[in-house]
Coordinates of C-alpha atoms in Angstrom, one line a residue:
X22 CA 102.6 7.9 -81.1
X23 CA 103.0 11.6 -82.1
X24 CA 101.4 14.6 -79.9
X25 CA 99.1 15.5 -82.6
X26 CA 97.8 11.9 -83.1
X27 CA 97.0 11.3 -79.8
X28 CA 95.1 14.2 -79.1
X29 CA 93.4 14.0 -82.2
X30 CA 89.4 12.8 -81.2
X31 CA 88.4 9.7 -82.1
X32 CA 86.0 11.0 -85.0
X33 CA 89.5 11.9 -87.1
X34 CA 90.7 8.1 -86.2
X35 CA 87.6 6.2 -87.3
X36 CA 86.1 2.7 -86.0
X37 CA 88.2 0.5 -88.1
X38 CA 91.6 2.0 -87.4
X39 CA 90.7 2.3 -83.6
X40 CA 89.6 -1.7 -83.7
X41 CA 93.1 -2.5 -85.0
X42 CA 94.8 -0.9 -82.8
X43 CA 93.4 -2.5 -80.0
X44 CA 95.3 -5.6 -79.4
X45 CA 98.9 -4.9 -78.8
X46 CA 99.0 -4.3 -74.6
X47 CA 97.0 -7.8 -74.3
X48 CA 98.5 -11.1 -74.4
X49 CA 99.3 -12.8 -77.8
X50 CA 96.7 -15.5 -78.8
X51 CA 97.1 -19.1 -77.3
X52 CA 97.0 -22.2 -78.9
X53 CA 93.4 -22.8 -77.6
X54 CA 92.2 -19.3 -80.0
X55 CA 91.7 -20.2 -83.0
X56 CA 89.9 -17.6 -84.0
X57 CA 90.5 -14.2 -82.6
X58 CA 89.8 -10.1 -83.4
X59 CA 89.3 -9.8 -86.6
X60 CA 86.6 -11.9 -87.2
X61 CA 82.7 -12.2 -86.8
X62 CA 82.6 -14.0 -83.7
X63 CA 86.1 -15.6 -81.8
X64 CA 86.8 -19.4 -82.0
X65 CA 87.8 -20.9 -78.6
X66 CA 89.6 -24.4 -78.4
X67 CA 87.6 -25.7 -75.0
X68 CA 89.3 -28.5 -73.1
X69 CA 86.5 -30.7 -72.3
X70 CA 87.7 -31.5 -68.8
X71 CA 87.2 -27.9 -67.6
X72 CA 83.6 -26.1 -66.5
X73 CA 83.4 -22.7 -68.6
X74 CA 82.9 -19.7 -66.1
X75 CA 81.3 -16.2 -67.8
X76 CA 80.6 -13.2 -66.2
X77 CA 79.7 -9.3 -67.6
X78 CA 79.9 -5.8 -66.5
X79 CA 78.5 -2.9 -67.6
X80 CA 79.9 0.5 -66.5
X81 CA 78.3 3.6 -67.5
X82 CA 80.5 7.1 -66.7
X83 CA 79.6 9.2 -63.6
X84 CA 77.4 6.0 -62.2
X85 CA 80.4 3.6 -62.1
X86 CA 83.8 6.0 -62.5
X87 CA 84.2 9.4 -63.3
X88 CA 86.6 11.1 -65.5
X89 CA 87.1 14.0 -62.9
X90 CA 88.7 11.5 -60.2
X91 CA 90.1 9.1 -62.2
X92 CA 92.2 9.5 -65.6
X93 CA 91.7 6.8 -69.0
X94 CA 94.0 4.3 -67.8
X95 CA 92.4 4.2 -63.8
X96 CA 89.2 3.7 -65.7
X97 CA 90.6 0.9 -67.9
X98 CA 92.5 -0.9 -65.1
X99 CA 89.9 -0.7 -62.5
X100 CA 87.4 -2.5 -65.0
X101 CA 89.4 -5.3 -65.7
X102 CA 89.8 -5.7 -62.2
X103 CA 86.1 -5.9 -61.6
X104 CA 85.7 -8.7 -64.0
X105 CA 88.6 -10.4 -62.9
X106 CA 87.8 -10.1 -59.2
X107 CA 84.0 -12.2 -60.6
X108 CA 86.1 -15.2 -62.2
X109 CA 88.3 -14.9 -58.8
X110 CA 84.9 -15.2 -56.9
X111 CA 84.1 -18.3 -58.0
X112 CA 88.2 -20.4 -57.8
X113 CA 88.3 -19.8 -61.6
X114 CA 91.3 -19.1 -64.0
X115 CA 90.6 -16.3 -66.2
X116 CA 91.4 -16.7 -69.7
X117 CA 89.4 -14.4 -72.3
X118 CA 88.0 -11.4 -72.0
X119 CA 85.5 -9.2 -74.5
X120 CA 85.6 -5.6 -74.6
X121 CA 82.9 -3.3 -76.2
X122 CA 83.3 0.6 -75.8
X123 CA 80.9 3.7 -76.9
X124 CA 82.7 6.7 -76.5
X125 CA 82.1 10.2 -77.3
X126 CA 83.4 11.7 -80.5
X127 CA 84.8 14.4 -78.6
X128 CA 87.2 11.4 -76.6
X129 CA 91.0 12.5 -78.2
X130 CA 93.1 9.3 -79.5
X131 CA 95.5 9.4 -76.8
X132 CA 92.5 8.6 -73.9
X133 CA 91.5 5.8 -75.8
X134 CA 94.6 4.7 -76.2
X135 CA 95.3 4.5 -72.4
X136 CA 92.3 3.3 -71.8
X137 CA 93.3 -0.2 -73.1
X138 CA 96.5 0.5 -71.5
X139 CA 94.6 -0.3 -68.4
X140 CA 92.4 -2.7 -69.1
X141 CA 95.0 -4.8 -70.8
X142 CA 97.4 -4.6 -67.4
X143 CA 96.0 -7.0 -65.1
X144 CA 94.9 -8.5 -67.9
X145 CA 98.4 -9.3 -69.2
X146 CA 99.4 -10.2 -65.6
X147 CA 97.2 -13.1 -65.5
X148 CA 97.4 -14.2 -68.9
X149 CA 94.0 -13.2 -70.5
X150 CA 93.3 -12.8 -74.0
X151 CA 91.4 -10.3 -75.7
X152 CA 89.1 -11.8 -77.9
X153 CA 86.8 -9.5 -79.2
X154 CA 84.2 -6.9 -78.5
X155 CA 82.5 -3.6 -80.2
X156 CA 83.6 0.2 -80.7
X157 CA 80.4 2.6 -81.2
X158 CA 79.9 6.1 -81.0
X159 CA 78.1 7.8 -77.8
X160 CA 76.0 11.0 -77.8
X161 CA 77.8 12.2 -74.3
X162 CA 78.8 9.7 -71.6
X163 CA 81.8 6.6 -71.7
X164 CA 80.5 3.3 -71.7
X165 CA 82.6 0.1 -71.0
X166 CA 80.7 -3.5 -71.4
X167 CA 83.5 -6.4 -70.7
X168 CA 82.8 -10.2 -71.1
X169 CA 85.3 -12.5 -69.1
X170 CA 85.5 -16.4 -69.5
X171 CA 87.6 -18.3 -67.3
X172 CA 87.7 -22.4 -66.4
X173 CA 87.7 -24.0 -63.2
X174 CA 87.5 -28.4 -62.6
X175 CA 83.7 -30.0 -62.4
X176 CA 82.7 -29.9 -59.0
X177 CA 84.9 -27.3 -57.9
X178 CA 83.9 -23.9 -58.5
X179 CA 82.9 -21.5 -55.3
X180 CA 79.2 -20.0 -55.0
X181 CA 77.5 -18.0 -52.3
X182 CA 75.3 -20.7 -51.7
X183 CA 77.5 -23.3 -49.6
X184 CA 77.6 -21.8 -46.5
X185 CA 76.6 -23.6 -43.3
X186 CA 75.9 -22.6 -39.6
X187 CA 79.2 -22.7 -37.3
X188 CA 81.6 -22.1 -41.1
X189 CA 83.6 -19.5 -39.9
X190 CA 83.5 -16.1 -42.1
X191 CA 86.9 -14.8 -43.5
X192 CA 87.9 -11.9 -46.0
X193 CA 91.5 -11.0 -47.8
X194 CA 93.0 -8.3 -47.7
X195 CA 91.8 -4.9 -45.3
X196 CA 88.2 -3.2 -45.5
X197 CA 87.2 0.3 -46.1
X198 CA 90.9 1.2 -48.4
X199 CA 88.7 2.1 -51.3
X200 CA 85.9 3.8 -50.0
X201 CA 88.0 6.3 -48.2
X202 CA 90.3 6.7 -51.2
X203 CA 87.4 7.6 -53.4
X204 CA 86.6 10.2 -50.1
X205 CA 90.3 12.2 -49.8
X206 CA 90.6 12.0 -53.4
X207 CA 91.4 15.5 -55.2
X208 CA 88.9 16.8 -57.3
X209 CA 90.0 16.9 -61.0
X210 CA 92.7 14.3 -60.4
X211 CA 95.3 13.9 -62.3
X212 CA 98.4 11.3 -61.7
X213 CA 100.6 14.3 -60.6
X214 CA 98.3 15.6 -58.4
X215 CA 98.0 11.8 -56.5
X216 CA 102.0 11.9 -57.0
X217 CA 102.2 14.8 -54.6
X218 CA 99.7 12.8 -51.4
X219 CA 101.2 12.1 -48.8
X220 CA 100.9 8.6 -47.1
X221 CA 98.4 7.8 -46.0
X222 CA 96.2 9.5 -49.0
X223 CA 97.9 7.6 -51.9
X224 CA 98.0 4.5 -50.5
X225 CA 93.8 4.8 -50.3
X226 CA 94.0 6.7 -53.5
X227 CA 95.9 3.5 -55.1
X228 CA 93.6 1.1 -53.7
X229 CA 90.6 3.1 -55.2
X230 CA 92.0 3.0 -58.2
X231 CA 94.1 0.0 -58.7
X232 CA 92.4 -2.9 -56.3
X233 CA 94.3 -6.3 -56.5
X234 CA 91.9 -9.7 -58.1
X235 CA 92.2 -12.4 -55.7
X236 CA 92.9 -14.9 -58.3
X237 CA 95.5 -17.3 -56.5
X238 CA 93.3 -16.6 -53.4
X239 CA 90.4 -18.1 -55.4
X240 CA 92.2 -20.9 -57.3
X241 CA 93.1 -22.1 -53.9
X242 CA 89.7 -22.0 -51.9
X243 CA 88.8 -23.7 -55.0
X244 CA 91.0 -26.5 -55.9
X245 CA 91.5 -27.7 -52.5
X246 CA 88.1 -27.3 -51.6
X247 CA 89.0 -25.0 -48.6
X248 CA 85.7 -22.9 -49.1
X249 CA 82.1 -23.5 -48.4
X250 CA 81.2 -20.0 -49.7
X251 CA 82.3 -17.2 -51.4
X252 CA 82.2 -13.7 -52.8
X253 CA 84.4 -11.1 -53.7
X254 CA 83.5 -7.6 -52.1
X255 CA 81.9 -5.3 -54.8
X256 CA 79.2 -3.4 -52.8
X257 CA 80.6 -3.3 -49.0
X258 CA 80.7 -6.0 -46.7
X259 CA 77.4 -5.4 -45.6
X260 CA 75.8 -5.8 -48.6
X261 CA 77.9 -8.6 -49.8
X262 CA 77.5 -10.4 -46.8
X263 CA 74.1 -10.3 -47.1
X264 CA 73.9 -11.5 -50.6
X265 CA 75.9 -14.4 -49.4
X266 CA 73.4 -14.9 -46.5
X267 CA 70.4 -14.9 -48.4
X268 CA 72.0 -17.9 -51.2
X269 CA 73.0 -19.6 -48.5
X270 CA 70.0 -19.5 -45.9
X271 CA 71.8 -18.4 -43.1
X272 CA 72.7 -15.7 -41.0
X273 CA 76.3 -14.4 -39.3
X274 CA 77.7 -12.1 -36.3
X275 CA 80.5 -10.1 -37.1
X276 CA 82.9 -9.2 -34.4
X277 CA 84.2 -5.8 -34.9
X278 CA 87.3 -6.4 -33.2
X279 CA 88.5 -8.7 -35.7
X280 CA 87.6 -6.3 -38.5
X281 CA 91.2 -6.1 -40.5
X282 CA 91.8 -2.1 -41.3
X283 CA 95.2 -0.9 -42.7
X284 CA 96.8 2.0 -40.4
X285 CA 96.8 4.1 -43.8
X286 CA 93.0 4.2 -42.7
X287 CA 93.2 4.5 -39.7
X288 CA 95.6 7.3 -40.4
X289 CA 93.6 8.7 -42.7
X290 CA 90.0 8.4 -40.2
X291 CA 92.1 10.1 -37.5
X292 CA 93.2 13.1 -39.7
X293 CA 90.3 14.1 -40.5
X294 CA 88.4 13.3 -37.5
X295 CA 86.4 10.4 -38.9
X296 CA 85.1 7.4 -37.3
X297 CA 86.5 4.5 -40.1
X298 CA 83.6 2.1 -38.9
X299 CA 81.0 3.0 -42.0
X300 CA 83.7 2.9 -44.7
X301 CA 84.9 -0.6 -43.1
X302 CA 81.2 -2.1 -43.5
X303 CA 79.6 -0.3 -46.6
X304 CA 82.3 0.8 -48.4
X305 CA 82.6 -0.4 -52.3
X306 CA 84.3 -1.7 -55.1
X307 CA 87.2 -3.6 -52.4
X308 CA 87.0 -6.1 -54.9
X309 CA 88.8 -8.9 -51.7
X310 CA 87.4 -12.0 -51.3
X311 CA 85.0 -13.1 -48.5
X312 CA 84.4 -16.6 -47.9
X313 CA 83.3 -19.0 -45.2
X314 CA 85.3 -21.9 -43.9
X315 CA 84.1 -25.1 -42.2
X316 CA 85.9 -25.1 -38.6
X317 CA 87.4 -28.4 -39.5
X318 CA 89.0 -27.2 -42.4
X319 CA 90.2 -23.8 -40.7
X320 CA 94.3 -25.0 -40.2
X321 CA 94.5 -26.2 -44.3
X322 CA 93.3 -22.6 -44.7
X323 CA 95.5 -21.0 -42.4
X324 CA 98.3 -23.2 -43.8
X325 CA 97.5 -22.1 -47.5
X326 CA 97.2 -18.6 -46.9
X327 CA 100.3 -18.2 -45.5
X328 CA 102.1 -20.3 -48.4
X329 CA 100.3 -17.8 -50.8
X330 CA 101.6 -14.1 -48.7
X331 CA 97.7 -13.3 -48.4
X332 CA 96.6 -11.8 -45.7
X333 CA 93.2 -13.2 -44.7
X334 CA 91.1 -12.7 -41.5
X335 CA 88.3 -14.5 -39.5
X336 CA 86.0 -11.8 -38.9
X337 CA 82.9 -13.8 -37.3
X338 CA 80.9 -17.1 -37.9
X339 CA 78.1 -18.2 -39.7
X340 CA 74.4 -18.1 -37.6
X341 CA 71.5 -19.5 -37.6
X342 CA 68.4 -18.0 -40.8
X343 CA 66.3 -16.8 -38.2
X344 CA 69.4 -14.6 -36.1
X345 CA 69.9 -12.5 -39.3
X346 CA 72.7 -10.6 -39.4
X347 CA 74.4 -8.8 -36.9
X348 CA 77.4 -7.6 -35.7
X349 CA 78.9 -6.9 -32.1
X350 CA 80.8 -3.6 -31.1
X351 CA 84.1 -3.2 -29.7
X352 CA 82.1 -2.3 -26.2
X353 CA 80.2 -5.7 -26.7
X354 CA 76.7 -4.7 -27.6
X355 CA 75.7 -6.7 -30.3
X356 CA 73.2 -5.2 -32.9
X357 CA 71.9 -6.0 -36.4
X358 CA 73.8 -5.3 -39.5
X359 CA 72.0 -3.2 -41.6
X360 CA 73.3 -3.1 -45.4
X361 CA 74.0 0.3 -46.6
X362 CA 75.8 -0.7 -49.9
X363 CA 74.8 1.2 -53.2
X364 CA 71.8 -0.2 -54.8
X365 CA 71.1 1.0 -58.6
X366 CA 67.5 2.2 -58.6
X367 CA 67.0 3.2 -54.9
X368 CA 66.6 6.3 -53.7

């Protein structure tokens, strides 16, 4: 693409030419599209042996992402992830995904451009087709609306409504990466300014901006039905857990020694003097997986994690309704948990 064209704005470009340019990062059409871009609506081959799993996300600019911290392609990439991260959720494989985009005129060719660059990414790592979706014109502010489709067996798929008292509660990965990257990142970011952190900044950074879908995580939990429960971790642990809670008519402790935190955190908390705790429990967008796990079926999991390299961590056990949710401290007091995830519409 020539310098000029890409930073010529979209306006120059128009709808039509924008629309065709879309598909070339994404993976080419399957034998089960018949229909793809291009026309009216897509036309999916569905193998009747497999439940269909659909999911959306809408992501408005400065409410979801910001272009001051994070460039086109960030933007891009961490949306897919979201969406990818649902169909993870529930032990599904992802397999379409629709993309509609209003974008100011002012947005050059180039942005746009790598915007798709990042949303077709993990896309392309997992095999998901881009099907379809919308381009319209928007006064000021970026907005992204994704539709993702995956399949999992009858009988099989994961909810937050299986858990039962004495499951044990576990979650991949480490807490509180993203929250504190979003924290220590520069203002105005650019990918040579995160090129120039030092460890343990751009490992947070990274994790901000480019979480990991638990997919195999999921299709395991799943198809050896190894989970009772599950999530993945969009709005903090303690809101999350709480959501899972409330499906599933239950409460939980959380032991805070067990809490997995990468030393880059840790790191990180202790440079600037700050306790990690709060960004452990309430931090967003983690996008890891938390699940519960009958005790009798704890060694299968601890088995199949470790075939799959995940890291994966019993963090506490599910309670009784009426104990709510709590947590105990590293000192042994043992208090509730109250969710302070970010709630759209509250104050």
């Amino acid at each position: 693409m020539s310098p000029s064209r890409r930073q010529a704005p979209v306006s120059e470009i128009g709808e039509f030419q924008l629309i065709r340019a879309l598909t070339r990062g994404f993976s080419q059409p399957g034998p089960r599209t018949l229909i793809g871009m291009g026309d009216d609506a897509a036309l999916l081959a569905h193998p009747s042996s497999a439940h269909l799993v659909i999911s959306t996300d809408l992501l408005v600019e400065d409410i979801h992402f910001s272009k001051k911290t994070a460039s086109f392609y960030d933007i891009g990439y961490k949306a897919a992830v979201a969406n990818l991260s649902d169909i993870a959720a529930m032990g599904a494989t992802p397999t379409y995904i629709l993309v509609a985009v209003a974008l100011p005129s002012s947005v050059r060719y180039g942005d746009w451009k790598d915007l798709y660059r990042g949303l077709s990414a993990p896309c392309k790592s997992h095999g998901v087709q881009l099907v379809g979706g919308d381009t319209s014109a928007s006064h000021s502010s970026l907005f992204l609306a994704i539709t993702i489709l995956g399949q999992v067996e009858p009988g099989h798929a994961l909810t937050r409504g299986g858990a039962r008292e004495g499951d044990i509660i576990y979650v991949s990965g480490s807490l509180g990466n993203s929250a504190a990257g979003l924290a220590c990142l520069p203002h105005q970011t650019s990918r040579e300014k995160i090129s120039t952190l030092r460890q343990p900044m751009k490992f947070l950074v990274r994790r901000h901006l480019h979480p990991t879908p638990r997919i195999a995580l999921g299709r395991v939990l799943s198809s050896r039905r190894l989970a009772s429960a599950a999530l993945d971790l969009s709005d903090g642990l303690s809101g999350d857990l709480e959501h899972l809670c409330q499906q599933s008519r239950v409460g939980a402790l959380i032991l805070e020694a067990s809490l997995p935190i990468s030393p880059h955190l840790l790191a990180y908390a202790s440079q600037v003097r700050a306790d990690p705790l709060p960004w452990v429990l309430h931090g967003g967008e983690e996008y890891e997986l938390l699940f519960t796990v009958s005790p009798k079926k704890q060694h299968s999991l601890e088995l199949a994690i470790k075939q799959l390299r995940i890291p994966a961590t019993a963090i506490g056990v599910i309670t009784s309704r009426r104990s709510g949710i709590q947590i105990t401290h590293q000192n042994g007091r043992t208090q509730k948990l109250v969710p302070k995830s970010y709630v759209h519409f509250s104050d």
